[in-house]
Coordinates of C-alpha atoms in Angstrom, one line a residue:
X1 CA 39.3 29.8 46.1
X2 CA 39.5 33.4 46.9
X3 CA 36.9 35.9 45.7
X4 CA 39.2 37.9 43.2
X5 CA 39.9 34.0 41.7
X6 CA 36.2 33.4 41.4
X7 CA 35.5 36.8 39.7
X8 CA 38.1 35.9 37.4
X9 CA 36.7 32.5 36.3
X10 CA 33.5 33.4 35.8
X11 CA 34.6 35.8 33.4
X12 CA 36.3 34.0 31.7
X13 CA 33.2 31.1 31.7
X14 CA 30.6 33.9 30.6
X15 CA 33.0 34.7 27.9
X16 CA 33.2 31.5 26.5
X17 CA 29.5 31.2 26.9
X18 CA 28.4 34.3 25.1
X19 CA 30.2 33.0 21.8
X20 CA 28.7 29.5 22.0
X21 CA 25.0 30.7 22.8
X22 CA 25.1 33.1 19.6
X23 CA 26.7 30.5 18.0
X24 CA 23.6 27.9 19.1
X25 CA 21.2 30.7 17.9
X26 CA 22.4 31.4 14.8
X27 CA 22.9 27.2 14.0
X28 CA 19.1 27.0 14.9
X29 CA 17.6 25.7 11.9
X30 CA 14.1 26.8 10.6
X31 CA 14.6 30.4 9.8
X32 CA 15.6 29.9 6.3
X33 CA 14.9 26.8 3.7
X34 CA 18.4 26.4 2.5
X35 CA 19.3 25.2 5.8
X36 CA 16.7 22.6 6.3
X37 CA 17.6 21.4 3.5
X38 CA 21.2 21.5 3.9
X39 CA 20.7 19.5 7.2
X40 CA 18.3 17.1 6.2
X41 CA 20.7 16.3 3.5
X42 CA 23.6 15.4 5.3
X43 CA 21.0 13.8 8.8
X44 CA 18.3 12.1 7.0
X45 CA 18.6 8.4 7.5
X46 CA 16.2 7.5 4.8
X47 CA 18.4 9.1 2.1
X48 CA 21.3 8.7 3.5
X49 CA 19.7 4.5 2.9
X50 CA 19.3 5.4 -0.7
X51 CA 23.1 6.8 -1.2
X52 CA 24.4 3.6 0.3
X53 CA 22.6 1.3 -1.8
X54 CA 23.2 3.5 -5.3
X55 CA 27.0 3.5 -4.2
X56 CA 26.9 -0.5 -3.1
X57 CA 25.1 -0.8 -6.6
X58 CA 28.2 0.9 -8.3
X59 CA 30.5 -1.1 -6.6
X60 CA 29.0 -3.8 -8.2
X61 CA 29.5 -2.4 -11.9
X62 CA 33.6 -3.7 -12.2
X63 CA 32.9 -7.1 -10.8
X64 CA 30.0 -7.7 -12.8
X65 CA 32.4 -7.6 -16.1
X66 CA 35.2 -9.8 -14.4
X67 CA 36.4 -13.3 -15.0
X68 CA 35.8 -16.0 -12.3
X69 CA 38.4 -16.9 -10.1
X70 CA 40.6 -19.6 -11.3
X71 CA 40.7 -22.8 -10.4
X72 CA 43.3 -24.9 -9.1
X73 CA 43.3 -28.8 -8.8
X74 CA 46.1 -31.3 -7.6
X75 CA 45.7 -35.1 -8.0
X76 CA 48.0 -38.0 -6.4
X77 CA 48.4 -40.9 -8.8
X78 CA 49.5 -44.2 -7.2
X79 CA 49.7 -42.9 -3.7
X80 CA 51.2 -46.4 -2.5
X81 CA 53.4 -47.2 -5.9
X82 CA 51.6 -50.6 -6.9
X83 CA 51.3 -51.6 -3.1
X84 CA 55.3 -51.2 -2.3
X85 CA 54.3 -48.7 0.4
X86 CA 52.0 -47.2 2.6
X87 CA 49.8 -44.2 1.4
X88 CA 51.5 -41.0 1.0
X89 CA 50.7 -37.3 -0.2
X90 CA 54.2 -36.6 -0.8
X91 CA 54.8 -35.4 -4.4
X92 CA 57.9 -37.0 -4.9
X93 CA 57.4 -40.1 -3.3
X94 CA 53.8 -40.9 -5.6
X95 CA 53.8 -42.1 -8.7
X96 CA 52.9 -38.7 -10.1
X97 CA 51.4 -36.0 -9.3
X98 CA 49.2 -33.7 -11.8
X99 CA 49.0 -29.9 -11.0
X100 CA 45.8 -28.5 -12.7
X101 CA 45.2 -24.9 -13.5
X102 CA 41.6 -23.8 -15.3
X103 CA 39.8 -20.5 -16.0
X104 CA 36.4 -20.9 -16.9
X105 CA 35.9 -18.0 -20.3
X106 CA 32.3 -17.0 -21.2
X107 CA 31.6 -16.0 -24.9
X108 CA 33.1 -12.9 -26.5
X109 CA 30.7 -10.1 -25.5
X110 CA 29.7 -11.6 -22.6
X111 CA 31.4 -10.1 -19.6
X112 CA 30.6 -6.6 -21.0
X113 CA 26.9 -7.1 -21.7
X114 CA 27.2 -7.8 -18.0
X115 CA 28.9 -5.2 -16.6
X116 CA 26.4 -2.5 -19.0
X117 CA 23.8 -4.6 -17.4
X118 CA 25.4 -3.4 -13.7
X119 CA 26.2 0.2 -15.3
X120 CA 22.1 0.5 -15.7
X121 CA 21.3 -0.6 -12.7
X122 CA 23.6 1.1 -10.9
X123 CA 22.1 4.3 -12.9
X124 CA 18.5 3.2 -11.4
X125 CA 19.6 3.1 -8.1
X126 CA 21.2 6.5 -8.1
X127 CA 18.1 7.7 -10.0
X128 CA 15.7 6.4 -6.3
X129 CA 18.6 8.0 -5.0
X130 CA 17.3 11.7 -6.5
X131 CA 13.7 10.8 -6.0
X132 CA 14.5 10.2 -2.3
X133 CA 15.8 13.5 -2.2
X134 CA 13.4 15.3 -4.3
X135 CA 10.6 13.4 -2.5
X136 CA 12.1 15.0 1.1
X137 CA 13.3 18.2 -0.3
X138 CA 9.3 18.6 -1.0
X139 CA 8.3 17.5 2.2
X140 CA 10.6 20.1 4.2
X141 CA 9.4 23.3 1.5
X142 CA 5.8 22.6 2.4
X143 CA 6.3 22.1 6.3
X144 CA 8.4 25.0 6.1
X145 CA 5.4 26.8 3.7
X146 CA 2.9 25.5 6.7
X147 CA 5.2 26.7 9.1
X148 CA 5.2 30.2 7.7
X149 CA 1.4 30.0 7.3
X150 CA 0.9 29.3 11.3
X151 CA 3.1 32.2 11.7
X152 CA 1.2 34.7 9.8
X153 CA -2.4 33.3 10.8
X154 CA -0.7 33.5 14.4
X155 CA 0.8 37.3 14.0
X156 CA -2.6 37.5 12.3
X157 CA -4.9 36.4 15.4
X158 CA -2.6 39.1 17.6
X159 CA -3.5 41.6 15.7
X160 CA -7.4 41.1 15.6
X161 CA -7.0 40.4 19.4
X162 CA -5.4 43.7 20.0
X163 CA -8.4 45.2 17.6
X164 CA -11.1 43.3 19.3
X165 CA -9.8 45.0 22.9
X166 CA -9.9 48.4 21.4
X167 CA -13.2 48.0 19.7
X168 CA -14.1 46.4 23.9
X169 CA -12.4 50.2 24.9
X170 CA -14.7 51.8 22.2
X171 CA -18.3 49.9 23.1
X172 CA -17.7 50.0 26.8
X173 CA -17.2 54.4 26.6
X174 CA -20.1 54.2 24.4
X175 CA -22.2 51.6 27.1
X176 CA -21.4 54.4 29.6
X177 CA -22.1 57.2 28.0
X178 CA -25.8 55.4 27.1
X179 CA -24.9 55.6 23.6
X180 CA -24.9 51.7 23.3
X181 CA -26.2 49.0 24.6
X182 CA -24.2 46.4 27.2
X183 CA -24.3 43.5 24.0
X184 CA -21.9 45.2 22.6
X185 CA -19.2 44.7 25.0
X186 CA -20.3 41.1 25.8
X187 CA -19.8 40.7 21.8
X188 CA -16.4 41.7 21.9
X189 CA -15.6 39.9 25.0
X190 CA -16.5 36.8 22.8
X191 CA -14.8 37.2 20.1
X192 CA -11.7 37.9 22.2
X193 CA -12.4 34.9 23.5
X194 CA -12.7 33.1 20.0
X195 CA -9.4 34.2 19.5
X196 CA -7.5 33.0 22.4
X197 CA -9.0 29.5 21.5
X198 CA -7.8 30.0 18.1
X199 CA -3.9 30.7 19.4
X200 CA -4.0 27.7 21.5
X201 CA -5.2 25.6 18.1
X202 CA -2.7 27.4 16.1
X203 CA 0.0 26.7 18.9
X204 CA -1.0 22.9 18.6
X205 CA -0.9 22.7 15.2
X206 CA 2.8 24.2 14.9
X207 CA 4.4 22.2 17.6
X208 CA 2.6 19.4 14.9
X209 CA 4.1 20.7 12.0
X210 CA 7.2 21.2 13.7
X211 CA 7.5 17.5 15.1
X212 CA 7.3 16.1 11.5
X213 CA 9.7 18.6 9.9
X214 CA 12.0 17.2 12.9
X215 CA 11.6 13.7 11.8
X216 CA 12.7 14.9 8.6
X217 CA 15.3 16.2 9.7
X218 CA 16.7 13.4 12.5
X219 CA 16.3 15.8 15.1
X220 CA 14.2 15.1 18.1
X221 CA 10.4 15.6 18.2
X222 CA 10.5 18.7 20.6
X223 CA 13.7 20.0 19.4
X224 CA 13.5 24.0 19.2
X225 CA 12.9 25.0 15.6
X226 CA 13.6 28.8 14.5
X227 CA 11.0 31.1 13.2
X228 CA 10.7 30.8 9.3
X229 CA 12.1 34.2 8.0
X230 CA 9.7 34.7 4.9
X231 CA 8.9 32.5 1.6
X232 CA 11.0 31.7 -1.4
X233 CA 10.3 33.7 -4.2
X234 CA 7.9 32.7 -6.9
X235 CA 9.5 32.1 -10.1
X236 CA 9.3 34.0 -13.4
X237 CA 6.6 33.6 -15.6
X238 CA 9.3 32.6 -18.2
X239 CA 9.8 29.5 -16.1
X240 CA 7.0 28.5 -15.5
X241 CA 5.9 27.9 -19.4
X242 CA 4.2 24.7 -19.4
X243 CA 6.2 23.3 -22.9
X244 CA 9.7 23.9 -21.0
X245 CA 8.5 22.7 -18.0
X246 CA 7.5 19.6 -19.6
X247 CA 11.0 19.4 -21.4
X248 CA 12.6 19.7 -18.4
X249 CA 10.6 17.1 -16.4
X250 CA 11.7 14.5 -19.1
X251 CA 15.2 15.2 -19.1
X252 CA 15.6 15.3 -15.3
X253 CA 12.9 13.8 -13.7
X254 CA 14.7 11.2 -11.0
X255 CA 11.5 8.6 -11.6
X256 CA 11.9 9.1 -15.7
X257 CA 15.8 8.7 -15.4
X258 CA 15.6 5.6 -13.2
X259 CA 13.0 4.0 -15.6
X260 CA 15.3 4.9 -18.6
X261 CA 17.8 3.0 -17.2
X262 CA 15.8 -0.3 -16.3
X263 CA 15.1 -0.1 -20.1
X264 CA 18.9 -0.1 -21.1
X265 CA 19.5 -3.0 -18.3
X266 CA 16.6 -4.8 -19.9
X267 CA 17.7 -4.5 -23.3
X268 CA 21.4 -5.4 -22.2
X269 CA 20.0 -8.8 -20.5
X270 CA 17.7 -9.5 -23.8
X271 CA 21.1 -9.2 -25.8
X272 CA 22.7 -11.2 -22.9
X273 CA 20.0 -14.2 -23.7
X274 CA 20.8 -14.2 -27.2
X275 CA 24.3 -14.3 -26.4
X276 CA 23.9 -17.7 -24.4
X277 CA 23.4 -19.7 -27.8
X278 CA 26.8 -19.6 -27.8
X279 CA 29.0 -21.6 -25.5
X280 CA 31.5 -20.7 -22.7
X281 CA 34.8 -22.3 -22.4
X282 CA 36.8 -23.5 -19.7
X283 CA 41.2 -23.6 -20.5
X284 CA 43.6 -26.0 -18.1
X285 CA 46.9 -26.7 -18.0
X286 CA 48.1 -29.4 -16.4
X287 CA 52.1 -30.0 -15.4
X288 CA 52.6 -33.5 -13.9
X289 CA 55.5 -34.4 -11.6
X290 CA 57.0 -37.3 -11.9
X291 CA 59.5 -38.0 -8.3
X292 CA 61.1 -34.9 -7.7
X293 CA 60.9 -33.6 -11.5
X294 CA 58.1 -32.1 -13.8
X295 CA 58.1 -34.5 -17.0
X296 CA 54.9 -34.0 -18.6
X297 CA 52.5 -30.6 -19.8
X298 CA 49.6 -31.1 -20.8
X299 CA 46.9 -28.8 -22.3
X300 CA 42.6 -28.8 -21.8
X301 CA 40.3 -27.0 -23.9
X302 CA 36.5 -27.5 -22.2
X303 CA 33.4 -26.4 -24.0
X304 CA 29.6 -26.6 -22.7
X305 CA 27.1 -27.4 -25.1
X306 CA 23.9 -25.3 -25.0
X307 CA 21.5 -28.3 -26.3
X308 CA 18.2 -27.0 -24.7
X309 CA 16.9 -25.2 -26.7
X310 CA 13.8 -24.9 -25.4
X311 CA 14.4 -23.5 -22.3
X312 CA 17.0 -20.8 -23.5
X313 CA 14.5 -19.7 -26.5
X314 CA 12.0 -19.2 -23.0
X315 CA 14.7 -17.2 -21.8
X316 CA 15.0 -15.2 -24.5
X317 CA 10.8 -14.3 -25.0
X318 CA 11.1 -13.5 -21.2
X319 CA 13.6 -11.0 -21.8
X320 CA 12.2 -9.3 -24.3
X321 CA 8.9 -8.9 -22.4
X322 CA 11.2 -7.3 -19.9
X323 CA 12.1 -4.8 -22.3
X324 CA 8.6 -4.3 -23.1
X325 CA 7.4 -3.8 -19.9
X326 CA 10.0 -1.3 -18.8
X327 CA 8.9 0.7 -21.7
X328 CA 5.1 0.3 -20.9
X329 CA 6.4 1.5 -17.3
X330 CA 8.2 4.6 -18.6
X331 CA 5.2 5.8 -20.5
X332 CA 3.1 5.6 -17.6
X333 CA 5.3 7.3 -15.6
X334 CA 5.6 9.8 -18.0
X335 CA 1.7 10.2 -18.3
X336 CA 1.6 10.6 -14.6
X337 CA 4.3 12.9 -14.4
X338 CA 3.2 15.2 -16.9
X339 CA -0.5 14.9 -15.6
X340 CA 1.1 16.2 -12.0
X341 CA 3.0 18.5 -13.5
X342 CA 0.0 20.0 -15.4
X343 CA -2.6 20.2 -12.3
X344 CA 0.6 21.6 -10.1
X345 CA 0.7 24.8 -12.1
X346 CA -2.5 25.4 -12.7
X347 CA -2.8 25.2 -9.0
X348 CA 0.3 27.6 -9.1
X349 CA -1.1 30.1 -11.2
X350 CA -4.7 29.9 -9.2
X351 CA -2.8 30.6 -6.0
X352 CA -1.1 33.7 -8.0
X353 CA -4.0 35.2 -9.1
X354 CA -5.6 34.7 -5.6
X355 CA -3.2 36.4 -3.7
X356 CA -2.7 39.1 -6.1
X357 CA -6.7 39.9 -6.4
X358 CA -6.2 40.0 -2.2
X359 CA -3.8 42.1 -1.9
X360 CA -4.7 44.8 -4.5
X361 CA -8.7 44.6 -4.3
X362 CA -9.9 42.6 -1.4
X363 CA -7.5 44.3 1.4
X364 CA -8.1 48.2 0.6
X365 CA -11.7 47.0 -0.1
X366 CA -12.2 45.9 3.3
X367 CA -10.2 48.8 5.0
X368 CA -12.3 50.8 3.8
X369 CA -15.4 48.9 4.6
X370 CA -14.0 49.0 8.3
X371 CA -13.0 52.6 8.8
X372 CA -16.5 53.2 7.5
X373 CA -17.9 51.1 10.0
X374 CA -16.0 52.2 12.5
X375 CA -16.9 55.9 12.0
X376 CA -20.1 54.9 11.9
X377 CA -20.6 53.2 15.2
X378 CA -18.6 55.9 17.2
X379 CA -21.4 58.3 15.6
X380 CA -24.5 56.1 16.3
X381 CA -25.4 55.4 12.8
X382 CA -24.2 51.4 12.7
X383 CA -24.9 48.7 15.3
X384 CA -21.8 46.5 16.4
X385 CA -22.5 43.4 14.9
X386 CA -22.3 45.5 11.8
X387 CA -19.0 46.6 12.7
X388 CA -17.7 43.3 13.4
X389 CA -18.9 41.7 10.1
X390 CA -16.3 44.4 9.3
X391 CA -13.4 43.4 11.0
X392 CA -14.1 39.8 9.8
X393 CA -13.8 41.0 6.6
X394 CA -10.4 42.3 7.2
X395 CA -9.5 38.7 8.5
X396 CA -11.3 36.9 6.3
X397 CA -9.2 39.2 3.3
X398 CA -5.4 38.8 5.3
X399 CA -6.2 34.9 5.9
X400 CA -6.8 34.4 2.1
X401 CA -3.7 35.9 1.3
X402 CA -1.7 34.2 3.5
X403 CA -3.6 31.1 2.5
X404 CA -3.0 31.7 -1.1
X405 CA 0.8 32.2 -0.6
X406 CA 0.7 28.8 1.2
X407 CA -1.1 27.2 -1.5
X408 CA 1.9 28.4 -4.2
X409 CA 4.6 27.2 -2.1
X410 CA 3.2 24.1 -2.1
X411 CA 2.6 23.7 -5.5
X412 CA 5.5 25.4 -6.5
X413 CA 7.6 22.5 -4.1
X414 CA 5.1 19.8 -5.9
X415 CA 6.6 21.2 -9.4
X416 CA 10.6 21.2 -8.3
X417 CA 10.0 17.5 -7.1
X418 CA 9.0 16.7 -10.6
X419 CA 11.5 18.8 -12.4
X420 CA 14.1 17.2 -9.6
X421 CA 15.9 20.7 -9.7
X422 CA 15.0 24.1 -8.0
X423 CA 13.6 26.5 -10.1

């Protein structure tokens, strides 16, 4: 291949790379939470199990309400015609031969009691179906929350690095001028050192978090995840009122939905019971050939009696504790719901208030304190260990915050799971 050949197809290669690259950048997921969520909801095996069973349950709704297959029966009469000859199947050459169609007919009401019972359950399993996701939709907001709480306390330990090697600059001009002792320096060194170790636990930690968020998202373990761009927003105070809240979580919680509709299945298969008092039916009809000709119809009209009593009055008192139960199991869902619901926004509105009395008291409060201390050491009039009490206030007042806004994502992720909608 001649040079000018070469120089040509490598152009053309590294032109067709730069588009995919940026392409494999930008589909990096992490940096935002609508993405994770978009993937895991189109990768995750363990929802994608609950959509195939709530659809497989639907399925089952229109057979449920079907008649049985029909029946069909043939019987050879007088195969060898009184002993003149030897066996034969032959229509024609039997004596006759009787052609026997039947449908087996449950009781009026029947069939559709069964296919509401299906209906309900079908409505169950697509009610998992949304706790699945709301359940992993939770999961993915608070790694990502976690994820974004790393970061900071990361960007965080950076920045106290870089201080800690300035205040080193600061002690060790002061150590040589005879203005400070050589503790100083050996102080910072430390704490420099304190916070390497710290980057490496951080490090470990995130490569943690980001394994499981991974897993949640059917990726491999080590697959590279973006940084997260910043945190969803908290909502308005308007909707976060506990009395709507509470309204909502019992019109669209998946847990409360699914349990409503094991109610109406029990309730259908209580009236189902009751219903079997009554007797199903089974209609034939019955041509008969005699030689080559049909000679005879005949009509069958077959009823079951439902004599036990007993056992079918057992039936019945079991389906109805059915129907109690599922309430009973509704209301304790409910209570635990509610109760979840209640501790997740006081949590909430703890987190709030934390964050907020950190960024407009506790920051400037311990700027100031630093400066001060600062000032004061360069003039003589502080030791270090003063000054770096300081500077741990500083961290100490950043990490709340950051802790604080970790806290409300959380609970504000534990709150959409029980609502089963975004806020």
């Amino acid at each position: 291949m001649s040079y000018p050949l070469q120089t040509g197809v490598i152009a053309v290669l590294l032109a067709l790379g730069a588009p995919i690259a940026a392409q494999t950048s930008q589909e990096m997921p992490g940096a935002s939470i609508e993405g994770l969520l978009a993937l895991a909801q189109a990768s995750n095996p363990e929802y994608a199990s609950m959509r195939y069973e709530a659809q497989a349950a639907l399925e089952g709704v229109a057979p449920a309400g079907a008649l049985m297959d029909p029946k069909f029966r043939i019987e050879w009469m007088d195969i060898t015609k009184m002993g003149e000859q030897s066996p034969t199947l032959w229509p024609s050459d039997v004596g006759s031969t009787i052609y026997t169609l039947m449908q087996d007919i449950p009781w009026f009401g029947k069939r559709e009691l069964k296919r509401d019972i299906a209906q309900f359950e079908a409505q169950s399993s697509e009610g998992k179906a949304l706790g699945a996701w709301s359940e992993l939709a939770a999961r993915i907001k608070t790694a990502q929350a976690q994820r974004y709480y790393l970061d900071g306390n990361e960007k965080l330990t950076r920045e106290i690095l870089d201080l800690m090697a300035r205040l080193e600059q600061v002690a060790q001009s002061r150590y040589a001028g005879g203005l400070a002792a050589q503790q100083d320096v050996i102080r910072s060194q430390v704490e420099q050192t304190n916070m390497r170790n710290e980057l490496v636990m951080l490090e470990s930690e995130r490569l943690q978090v980001d394994a499981r968020l991974n897993a949640l998202l059917a990726r491999p373990s080590q697959a590279p995840l973006a940084r997260p761009n910043g945190l969803r927003p908290t909502p308005a105070a308007a909707l976060l009122d506990p009395a709507r809240l509470e309204q909502r979580v019992r019109s669209h919680n998946p847990q409360l939905f699914s349990e409503e509709a094991r109610i109406h299945a029990a309730e259908k298969s209580r009236d189902l019971s009751y219903k079997n008092r009554y007797p199903d039916f089974t209609l034939a009809i019955s041509p008969t050939q005699i030689d080559s000709r049909i000679k005879e119809w005949s009509l069958m009209l077959e009823v079951n009696i439902p004599l036990q009593q007993t056992s079918r009055r057992a039936m019945e008192r079991e389906a109805q504790a059915m129907v109690s139960a599922a309430h009973a199991r509704k209301e304790a869902a409910a209570n635990q719901v509610l109760a979840e619901l209640a501790q997740n926004l006081a949590g909430l509105e703890a987190a709030r208030r934390t964050e907020a009395l950190a960024a407009t008291s506790l920051l400037p409060q311990a700027d100031l304190s630093f400066n001060s201390a600062l000032a004061s050491y360069e003039n003589g009039k502080l030791d270090f260990a003063a000054l770096l009490d300081a500077q741990r206030q500083i961290r100490q007042a950043k990490q709340s915050r950051i802790k604080a806004q970790f806290e409300g994502q959380m609970r504000l992720a534990e709150i959409e799971k029980l609502v089963g909608e975004d806020l």
